[in-house]
GROMACS .gro file of C-alpha atoms in nm:
model
  392
    1UNK     CA    1   8.509   4.948  -6.149
    2UNK     CA    2   8.326   5.190  -6.368
    3UNK     CA    3   8.017   5.082  -6.559
    4UNK     CA    4   7.922   5.266  -6.871
    5UNK     CA    5   7.566   5.398  -6.859
    6UNK     CA    6   7.538   5.356  -7.234
    7UNK     CA    7   7.495   4.975  -7.198
    8UNK     CA    8   7.205   4.992  -6.950
    9UNK     CA    9   6.928   5.058  -7.205
   10UNK     CA   10   7.051   4.764  -7.416
   11UNK     CA   11   7.059   4.526  -7.116
   12UNK     CA   12   6.708   4.628  -7.012
   13UNK     CA   13   6.576   4.587  -7.364
   14UNK     CA   14   6.734   4.238  -7.395
   15UNK     CA   15   6.575   4.129  -7.067
   16UNK     CA   16   6.235   4.251  -7.182
   17UNK     CA   17   6.266   4.059  -7.510
   18UNK     CA   18   6.364   3.736  -7.327
   19UNK     CA   19   6.080   3.774  -7.079
   20UNK     CA   20   5.828   3.834  -7.359
   21UNK     CA   21   5.945   3.531  -7.558
   22UNK     CA   22   5.915   3.312  -7.243
   23UNK     CA   23   5.553   3.415  -7.198
   24UNK     CA   24   5.489   3.352  -7.565
   25UNK     CA   25   5.639   3.003  -7.544
   26UNK     CA   26   5.427   2.917  -7.236
   27UNK     CA   27   5.110   3.044  -7.397
   28UNK     CA   28   5.129   2.885  -7.743
   29UNK     CA   29   5.310   2.557  -7.822
   30UNK     CA   30   5.089   2.400  -8.089
   31UNK     CA   31   5.243   2.179  -8.354
   32UNK     CA   32   5.577   2.153  -8.174
   33UNK     CA   33   5.783   1.866  -8.314
   34UNK     CA   34   5.991   1.659  -8.067
   35UNK     CA   35   6.004   1.354  -8.295
   36UNK     CA   36   6.382   1.358  -8.326
   37UNK     CA   37   6.460   1.492  -7.980
   38UNK     CA   38   6.741   1.294  -7.816
   39UNK     CA   39   6.735   1.283  -7.436
   40UNK     CA   40   6.944   0.969  -7.402
   41UNK     CA   41   7.214   1.143  -7.200
   42UNK     CA   42   7.253   1.169  -6.824
   43UNK     CA   43   6.967   1.383  -6.694
   44UNK     CA   44   6.992   1.285  -6.329
   45UNK     CA   45   6.941   1.576  -6.096
   46UNK     CA   46   6.752   1.790  -6.348
   47UNK     CA   47   6.504   2.026  -6.180
   48UNK     CA   48   6.171   2.090  -6.352
   49UNK     CA   49   6.001   2.202  -6.030
   50UNK     CA   50   5.909   2.544  -6.169
   51UNK     CA   51   5.856   2.442  -6.531
   52UNK     CA   52   5.539   2.605  -6.679
   53UNK     CA   53   5.369   2.404  -6.953
   54UNK     CA   54   5.024   2.557  -6.907
   55UNK     CA   55   5.001   2.677  -7.265
   56UNK     CA   56   4.837   2.516  -7.566
   57UNK     CA   57   5.035   2.199  -7.650
   58UNK     CA   58   4.779   2.040  -7.879
   59UNK     CA   59   4.935   1.877  -8.183
   60UNK     CA   60   5.280   1.832  -8.023
   61UNK     CA   61   5.466   1.537  -8.174
   62UNK     CA   62   5.681   1.322  -7.940
   63UNK     CA   63   5.660   1.012  -8.159
   64UNK     CA   64   6.036   0.972  -8.201
   65UNK     CA   65   6.151   1.124  -7.874
   66UNK     CA   66   6.435   0.927  -7.714
   67UNK     CA   67   6.441   0.943  -7.332
   68UNK     CA   68   6.644   0.628  -7.276
   69UNK     CA   69   6.912   0.808  -7.079
   70UNK     CA   70   6.962   0.825  -6.704
   71UNK     CA   71   6.682   1.041  -6.561
   72UNK     CA   72   6.712   0.936  -6.200
   73UNK     CA   73   6.672   1.219  -5.957
   74UNK     CA   74   6.477   1.445  -6.196
   75UNK     CA   75   6.247   1.681  -6.007
   76UNK     CA   76   5.905   1.758  -6.161
   77UNK     CA   77   5.744   1.848  -5.829
   78UNK     CA   78   5.629   2.195  -5.938
   79UNK     CA   79   5.580   2.128  -6.310
   80UNK     CA   80   5.260   2.288  -6.447
   81UNK     CA   81   5.103   2.099  -6.738
   82UNK     CA   82   4.754   2.246  -6.704
   83UNK     CA   83   4.742   2.368  -7.062
   84UNK     CA   84   4.571   2.212  -7.364
   85UNK     CA   85   4.762   1.893  -7.454
   86UNK     CA   86   4.498   1.732  -7.671
   87UNK     CA   87   4.627   1.546  -7.979
   88UNK     CA   88   4.981   1.514  -7.840
   89UNK     CA   89   5.155   1.216  -8.004
   90UNK     CA   90   5.377   0.995  -7.781
   91UNK     CA   91   5.330   0.682  -7.991
   92UNK     CA   92   5.701   0.612  -8.044
   93UNK     CA   93   5.840   0.784  -7.736
   94UNK     CA   94   6.126   0.587  -7.578
   95UNK     CA   95   6.145   0.614  -7.198
   96UNK     CA   96   6.344   0.297  -7.140
   97UNK     CA   97   6.617   0.475  -6.947
   98UNK     CA   98   6.673   0.486  -6.572
   99UNK     CA   99   6.404   0.707  -6.423
  100UNK     CA  100   6.432   0.592  -6.064
  101UNK     CA  101   6.403   0.871  -5.813
  102UNK     CA  102   6.207   1.106  -6.041
  103UNK     CA  103   5.984   1.339  -5.838
  104UNK     CA  104   5.640   1.422  -5.980
  105UNK     CA  105   5.484   1.499  -5.642
  106UNK     CA  106   5.369   1.849  -5.733
  107UNK     CA  107   5.318   1.803  -6.106
  108UNK     CA  108   4.998   1.968  -6.237
  109UNK     CA  109   4.837   1.785  -6.531
  110UNK     CA  110   4.491   1.936  -6.496
  111UNK     CA  111   4.479   2.060  -6.855
  112UNK     CA  112   4.300   1.908  -7.153
  113UNK     CA  113   4.489   1.592  -7.256
  114UNK     CA  114   4.213   1.430  -7.460
  115UNK     CA  115   4.339   1.275  -7.781
  116UNK     CA  116   4.695   1.213  -7.654
  117UNK     CA  117   4.848   0.905  -7.820
  118UNK     CA  118   5.072   0.682  -7.604
  119UNK     CA  119   5.011   0.366  -7.809
  120UNK     CA  120   5.378   0.306  -7.890
  121UNK     CA  121   5.537   0.465  -7.584
  122UNK     CA  122   5.822   0.259  -7.436
  123UNK     CA  123   5.855   0.289  -7.057
  124UNK     CA  124   6.051  -0.030  -7.002
  125UNK     CA  125   6.330   0.146  -6.813
  126UNK     CA  126   6.390   0.151  -6.438
  127UNK     CA  127   6.125   0.378  -6.285
  128UNK     CA  128   6.150   0.257  -5.928
  129UNK     CA  129   6.126   0.520  -5.656
  130UNK     CA  130   5.941   0.766  -5.884
  131UNK     CA  131   5.731   0.997  -5.669
  132UNK     CA  132   5.383   1.087  -5.802
  133UNK     CA  133   5.230   1.150  -5.461
  134UNK     CA  134   5.116   1.505  -5.532
  135UNK     CA  135   5.066   1.477  -5.908
  136UNK     CA  136   4.747   1.653  -6.026
  137UNK     CA  137   4.581   1.477  -6.320
  138UNK     CA  138   4.235   1.631  -6.280
  139UNK     CA  139   4.220   1.757  -6.638
  140UNK     CA  140   4.030   1.610  -6.931
  141UNK     CA  141   4.219   1.297  -7.043
  142UNK     CA  142   3.936   1.134  -7.238
  143UNK     CA  143   4.046   0.984  -7.565
  144UNK     CA  144   4.407   0.920  -7.455
  145UNK     CA  145   4.544   0.610  -7.630
  146UNK     CA  146   4.769   0.381  -7.419
  147UNK     CA  147   4.696   0.064  -7.619
  148UNK     CA  148   5.057  -0.009  -7.709
  149UNK     CA  149   5.231   0.152  -7.412
  150UNK     CA  150   5.513  -0.064  -7.272
  151UNK     CA  151   5.546  -0.023  -6.894
  152UNK     CA  152   5.726  -0.350  -6.831
  153UNK     CA  153   6.014  -0.163  -6.669
  154UNK     CA  154   5.791  -0.044  -6.386
  155UNK     CA  155   5.716  -0.404  -6.287
  156UNK     CA  156   6.063  -0.546  -6.319
  157UNK     CA  157   6.016  -0.695  -6.667
  158UNK     CA  158   5.845  -1.017  -6.777
  159UNK     CA  159   5.929  -1.337  -6.583
  160UNK     CA  160   6.072  -1.630  -6.778
  161UNK     CA  161   5.840  -1.912  -6.879
  162UNK     CA  162   6.005  -2.153  -6.632
  163UNK     CA  163   6.013  -1.908  -6.340
  164UNK     CA  164   5.823  -2.151  -6.115
  165UNK     CA  165   5.805  -2.529  -6.133
  166UNK     CA  166   5.461  -2.696  -6.131
  167UNK     CA  167   5.510  -2.840  -5.780
  168UNK     CA  168   5.640  -2.505  -5.641
  169UNK     CA  169   5.970  -2.664  -5.538
  170UNK     CA  170   6.181  -2.444  -5.773
  171UNK     CA  171   6.423  -2.733  -5.807
  172UNK     CA  172   6.480  -2.769  -5.432
  173UNK     CA  173   6.443  -3.134  -5.319
  174UNK     CA  174   6.201  -3.219  -5.039
  175UNK     CA  175   6.452  -3.419  -4.839
  176UNK     CA  176   6.421  -3.758  -4.674
  177UNK     CA  177   6.048  -3.719  -4.594
  178UNK     CA  178   5.939  -3.661  -4.954
  179UNK     CA  179   5.683  -3.422  -5.095
  180UNK     CA  180   5.432  -3.295  -4.832
  181UNK     CA  181   5.062  -3.371  -4.879
  182UNK     CA  182   4.748  -3.193  -4.771
  183UNK     CA  183   4.553  -3.376  -4.502
  184UNK     CA  184   4.244  -3.412  -4.720
  185UNK     CA  185   4.441  -3.581  -5.000
  186UNK     CA  186   4.605  -3.845  -4.778
  187UNK     CA  187   4.447  -4.193  -4.776
  188UNK     CA  188   4.328  -4.275  -4.425
  189UNK     CA  189   4.114  -4.540  -4.260
  190UNK     CA  190   3.865  -4.558  -3.976
  191UNK     CA  191   3.625  -4.787  -3.793
  192UNK     CA  192   3.297  -4.674  -3.635
  193UNK     CA  193   3.073  -4.900  -3.425
  194UNK     CA  194   2.747  -4.710  -3.393
  195UNK     CA  195   2.569  -4.982  -3.197
  196UNK     CA  196   2.681  -5.283  -3.000
  197UNK     CA  197   2.410  -5.348  -2.744
  198UNK     CA  198   2.195  -5.609  -2.576
  199UNK     CA  199   1.812  -5.617  -2.583
  200UNK     CA  200   1.699  -5.776  -2.260
  201UNK     CA  201   1.341  -5.865  -2.354
  202UNK     CA  202   1.433  -5.997  -2.699
  203UNK     CA  203   1.744  -6.170  -2.562
  204UNK     CA  204   1.954  -6.067  -2.861
  205UNK     CA  205   2.258  -5.857  -2.946
  206UNK     CA  206   2.221  -5.576  -3.200
  207UNK     CA  207   2.518  -5.446  -3.398
  208UNK     CA  208   2.595  -5.181  -3.659
  209UNK     CA  209   2.951  -5.110  -3.771
  210UNK     CA  210   3.128  -4.932  -4.058
  211UNK     CA  211   3.489  -4.941  -4.176
  212UNK     CA  212   3.635  -4.722  -4.447
  213UNK     CA  213   3.957  -4.646  -4.635
  214UNK     CA  214   4.034  -4.354  -4.865
  215UNK     CA  215   4.037  -3.974  -4.879
  216UNK     CA  216   3.785  -3.698  -4.814
  217UNK     CA  217   3.663  -3.725  -5.174
  218UNK     CA  218   3.679  -4.101  -5.246
  219UNK     CA  219   3.638  -4.394  -5.008
  220UNK     CA  220   3.563  -4.763  -4.993
  221UNK     CA  221   3.316  -4.849  -4.715
  222UNK     CA  222   3.234  -5.184  -4.557
  223UNK     CA  223   2.914  -5.174  -4.354
  224UNK     CA  224   2.718  -5.437  -4.162
  225UNK     CA  225   2.409  -5.429  -3.940
  226UNK     CA  226   2.183  -5.689  -3.784
  227UNK     CA  227   2.117  -5.896  -3.475
  228UNK     CA  228   2.235  -6.221  -3.317
  229UNK     CA  229   2.009  -6.443  -3.102
  230UNK     CA  230   2.163  -6.556  -2.773
  231UNK     CA  231   1.921  -6.846  -2.714
  232UNK     CA  232   1.778  -7.144  -2.903
  233UNK     CA  233   1.945  -7.173  -3.245
  234UNK     CA  234   2.148  -6.852  -3.198
  235UNK     CA  235   2.063  -6.733  -3.547
  236UNK     CA  236   2.245  -6.432  -3.693
  237UNK     CA  237   2.063  -6.202  -3.932
  238UNK     CA  238   2.274  -5.937  -4.102
  239UNK     CA  239   2.279  -5.708  -4.404
  240UNK     CA  240   2.633  -5.628  -4.521
  241UNK     CA  241   2.749  -5.405  -4.806
  242UNK     CA  242   3.071  -5.303  -4.979
  243UNK     CA  243   3.029  -4.965  -5.147
  244UNK     CA  244   3.209  -4.673  -5.308
  245UNK     CA  245   3.150  -4.348  -5.115
  246UNK     CA  246   3.175  -3.996  -5.257
  247UNK     CA  247   3.053  -3.650  -5.143
  248UNK     CA  248   2.765  -3.511  -5.348
  249UNK     CA  249   2.740  -3.169  -5.178
  250UNK     CA  250   2.831  -3.001  -4.852
  251UNK     CA  251   2.588  -3.206  -4.641
  252UNK     CA  252   2.521  -3.517  -4.852
  253UNK     CA  253   2.725  -3.821  -4.958
  254UNK     CA  254   2.644  -4.092  -5.210
  255UNK     CA  255   2.708  -4.467  -5.192
  256UNK     CA  256   2.693  -4.743  -5.454
  257UNK     CA  257   2.803  -5.105  -5.430
  258UNK     CA  258   2.699  -5.463  -5.361
  259UNK     CA  259   2.531  -5.621  -5.057
  260UNK     CA  260   2.439  -5.958  -4.909
  261UNK     CA  261   2.141  -6.036  -4.684
  262UNK     CA  262   2.179  -6.348  -4.467
  263UNK     CA  263   1.811  -6.343  -4.366
  264UNK     CA  264   1.700  -6.391  -4.728
  265UNK     CA  265   2.026  -6.561  -4.835
  266UNK     CA  266   2.033  -6.331  -5.135
  267UNK     CA  267   2.276  -6.084  -5.296
  268UNK     CA  268   2.184  -5.736  -5.413
  269UNK     CA  269   2.317  -5.417  -5.568
  270UNK     CA  270   2.294  -5.115  -5.341
  271UNK     CA  271   2.270  -4.737  -5.386
  272UNK     CA  272   2.209  -4.479  -5.117
  273UNK     CA  273   2.245  -4.128  -4.990
  274UNK     CA  274   2.364  -4.033  -4.641
  275UNK     CA  275   2.394  -3.689  -4.486
  276UNK     CA  276   2.263  -3.419  -4.258
  277UNK     CA  277   1.912  -3.284  -4.309
  278UNK     CA  278   1.801  -2.943  -4.176
  279UNK     CA  279   1.805  -2.908  -3.796
  280UNK     CA  280   2.108  -3.144  -3.784
  281UNK     CA  281   1.909  -3.463  -3.836
  282UNK     CA  282   2.139  -3.743  -3.952
  283UNK     CA  283   1.956  -3.911  -4.237
  284UNK     CA  284   2.023  -4.217  -4.452
  285UNK     CA  285   1.829  -4.382  -4.734
  286UNK     CA  286   1.949  -4.703  -4.904
  287UNK     CA  287   1.787  -4.911  -5.176
  288UNK     CA  288   1.874  -5.281  -5.238
  289UNK     CA  289   1.781  -5.461  -5.559
  290UNK     CA  290   1.804  -5.840  -5.500
  291UNK     CA  291   1.879  -6.097  -5.766
  292UNK     CA  292   1.519  -6.230  -5.747
  293UNK     CA  293   1.380  -5.885  -5.837
  294UNK     CA  294   1.285  -5.784  -5.484
  295UNK     CA  295   1.347  -5.419  -5.400
  296UNK     CA  296   1.413  -5.317  -5.040
  297UNK     CA  297   1.419  -4.961  -4.907
  298UNK     CA  298   1.571  -4.869  -4.569
  299UNK     CA  299   1.512  -4.521  -4.425
  300UNK     CA  300   1.667  -4.392  -4.105
  301UNK     CA  301   1.692  -4.069  -3.904
  302UNK     CA  302   1.885  -3.982  -3.589
  303UNK     CA  303   1.928  -3.671  -3.377
  304UNK     CA  304   2.180  -3.590  -3.103
  305UNK     CA  305   2.038  -3.382  -2.819
  306UNK     CA  306   2.345  -3.275  -2.627
  307UNK     CA  307   2.284  -3.205  -2.256
  308UNK     CA  308   2.643  -3.105  -2.178
  309UNK     CA  309   2.994  -3.197  -2.288
  310UNK     CA  310   2.945  -3.566  -2.204
  311UNK     CA  311   2.576  -3.656  -2.170
  312UNK     CA  312   2.381  -3.696  -2.495
  313UNK     CA  313   2.025  -3.814  -2.565
  314UNK     CA  314   1.990  -3.984  -2.905
  315UNK     CA  315   1.645  -4.064  -3.046
  316UNK     CA  316   1.636  -4.260  -3.374
  317UNK     CA  317   1.382  -4.421  -3.602
  318UNK     CA  318   1.404  -4.664  -3.895
  319UNK     CA  319   1.158  -4.787  -4.159
  320UNK     CA  320   1.177  -5.085  -4.395
  321UNK     CA  321   0.970  -5.134  -4.711
  322UNK     CA  322   0.959  -5.397  -4.989
  323UNK     CA  323   0.832  -5.389  -5.346
  324UNK     CA  324   0.652  -5.731  -5.346
  325UNK     CA  325   0.534  -6.012  -5.124
  326UNK     CA  326   0.768  -6.292  -5.015
  327UNK     CA  327   0.577  -6.521  -4.776
  328UNK     CA  328   0.870  -6.763  -4.742
  329UNK     CA  329   1.068  -6.489  -4.568
  330UNK     CA  330   0.775  -6.320  -4.394
  331UNK     CA  331   0.779  -6.016  -4.625
  332UNK     CA  332   0.477  -5.823  -4.752
  333UNK     CA  333   0.450  -5.549  -5.010
  334UNK     CA  334   0.485  -5.194  -4.872
  335UNK     CA  335   0.615  -5.082  -4.533
  336UNK     CA  336   0.684  -5.385  -4.315
  337UNK     CA  337   0.848  -5.264  -3.996
  338UNK     CA  338   0.933  -4.959  -3.788
  339UNK     CA  339   1.206  -4.955  -3.523
  340UNK     CA  340   1.257  -4.675  -3.271
  341UNK     CA  341   1.503  -4.630  -2.988
  342UNK     CA  342   1.601  -4.362  -2.737
  343UNK     CA  343   1.946  -4.379  -2.578
  344UNK     CA  344   2.115  -4.190  -2.300
  345UNK     CA  345   2.490  -4.196  -2.373
  346UNK     CA  346   2.794  -4.075  -2.185
  347UNK     CA  347   3.087  -3.980  -2.409
  348UNK     CA  348   3.435  -4.025  -2.267
  349UNK     CA  349   3.796  -4.064  -2.386
  350UNK     CA  350   3.770  -3.769  -2.627
  351UNK     CA  351   3.421  -3.888  -2.727
  352UNK     CA  352   3.564  -4.204  -2.880
  353UNK     CA  353   3.384  -4.429  -2.634
  354UNK     CA  354   3.020  -4.384  -2.532
  355UNK     CA  355   2.836  -4.642  -2.320
  356UNK     CA  356   2.457  -4.608  -2.322
  357UNK     CA  357   2.127  -4.730  -2.181
  358UNK     CA  358   1.794  -4.692  -2.355
  359UNK     CA  359   1.453  -4.821  -2.458
  360UNK     CA  360   1.367  -4.975  -2.797
  361UNK     CA  361   1.031  -5.035  -2.965
  362UNK     CA  362   0.948  -5.235  -3.278
  363UNK     CA  363   0.617  -5.272  -3.459
  364UNK     CA  364   0.492  -5.432  -3.779
  365UNK     CA  365   0.322  -5.213  -4.038
  366UNK     CA  366   0.054  -5.268  -4.301
  367UNK     CA  367  -0.018  -5.624  -4.415
  368UNK     CA  368   0.284  -5.748  -4.217
  369UNK     CA  369   0.080  -5.718  -3.896
  370UNK     CA  370  -0.184  -5.964  -4.019
  371UNK     CA  371   0.075  -6.207  -4.150
  372UNK     CA  372   0.259  -6.215  -3.817
  373UNK     CA  373  -0.063  -6.280  -3.630
  374UNK     CA  374  -0.133  -6.576  -3.859
  375UNK     CA  375   0.212  -6.715  -3.782
  376UNK     CA  376   0.169  -6.653  -3.405
  377UNK     CA  377   0.447  -6.397  -3.399
  378UNK     CA  378   0.450  -6.078  -3.194
  379UNK     CA  379   0.333  -5.765  -3.373
  380UNK     CA  380   0.477  -5.514  -3.125
  381UNK     CA  381   0.771  -5.546  -2.888
  382UNK     CA  382   0.969  -5.323  -2.656
  383UNK     CA  383   1.284  -5.379  -2.458
  384UNK     CA  384   1.543  -5.220  -2.236
  385UNK     CA  385   1.882  -5.192  -2.404
  386UNK     CA  386   2.236  -5.133  -2.292
  387UNK     CA  387   2.554  -5.118  -2.491
  388UNK     CA  388   2.838  -4.909  -2.620
  389UNK     CA  389   2.935  -4.712  -2.931
  390UNK     CA  390   3.292  -4.624  -3.023
  391UNK     CA  391   3.520  -4.528  -3.307
  392UNK     CA  392   3.892  -4.524  -3.387
   0.00000   0.00000   0.00000
């Protein structure tokens, strides 16, 4: 085939003109108008890997640009957008099409993009699998407006209002066993006998027991403590209360209810606080206001000194005080009595049963000492004790 040499200068000149216009387009793109640009067609597989947009693109208008078409598979990996893109307007740009699989891994956006407006940009289309792993956005993007940008397509759209039912069942029944409950919200019950022992020297049985029903946040508690004589008239002295129990903090619980004292044969309202003081000291304080105006205050503290997994030494102390004198019942104003005891316990059966032996000591305080001497009663007493504590 013979090629005419006359056409060669024309071909070379045409190539030079095209090359020059390409450089001119890359260098200066201000005020370009893409407002009516329609890209709603199938653009899958388009390759922008070598696209050079490093020129001045300030003032470009994309407000009406329609990119709702299929753009899956588009490759922007080598796209250079390092030019000046300040004041570009994307406010009405529609990108609701399928953009899954688009590759922006090598896209360079290091240019000046301050002032770009994306406030009305619609990106509700499918953009899953878009690759931005190597995208360079190190340029100046201060002032870019994304206030109205819709990117709901990137997150799968908005869920319906009834997407999840309040009980998280989603309409699926719980079956024959009903709705499950958290352990802390289930009503339970328990019984704890902290002391059931015999004092040899005093020839009496001491007892202290508590029963409760409720949850971890609300309970009803029935509590009784006292002593029963095993000789002579076999008198029983006890102080029993029925109270509402509720946690006040991590370590402290509050109680409020009614009580009855068989020793005074009198009813009372009760309020107290029970919990763990620093150094793991079990502490309780209860106040009783009797119907005759007498106010009683009981204070107690107990500590468990654990020797090993079974043997435990438990020292405890208790104080009793009254607000006024009551000579008929042997009561004086102020602190009346102090009781102390040290027990050596052995916990067995998963620590639910703990027999013990110990020594107890009781003494009168303040004016109560003189009153007991006048009535020929002992002021101080001590005794060996043995008993058991358990819970279930």
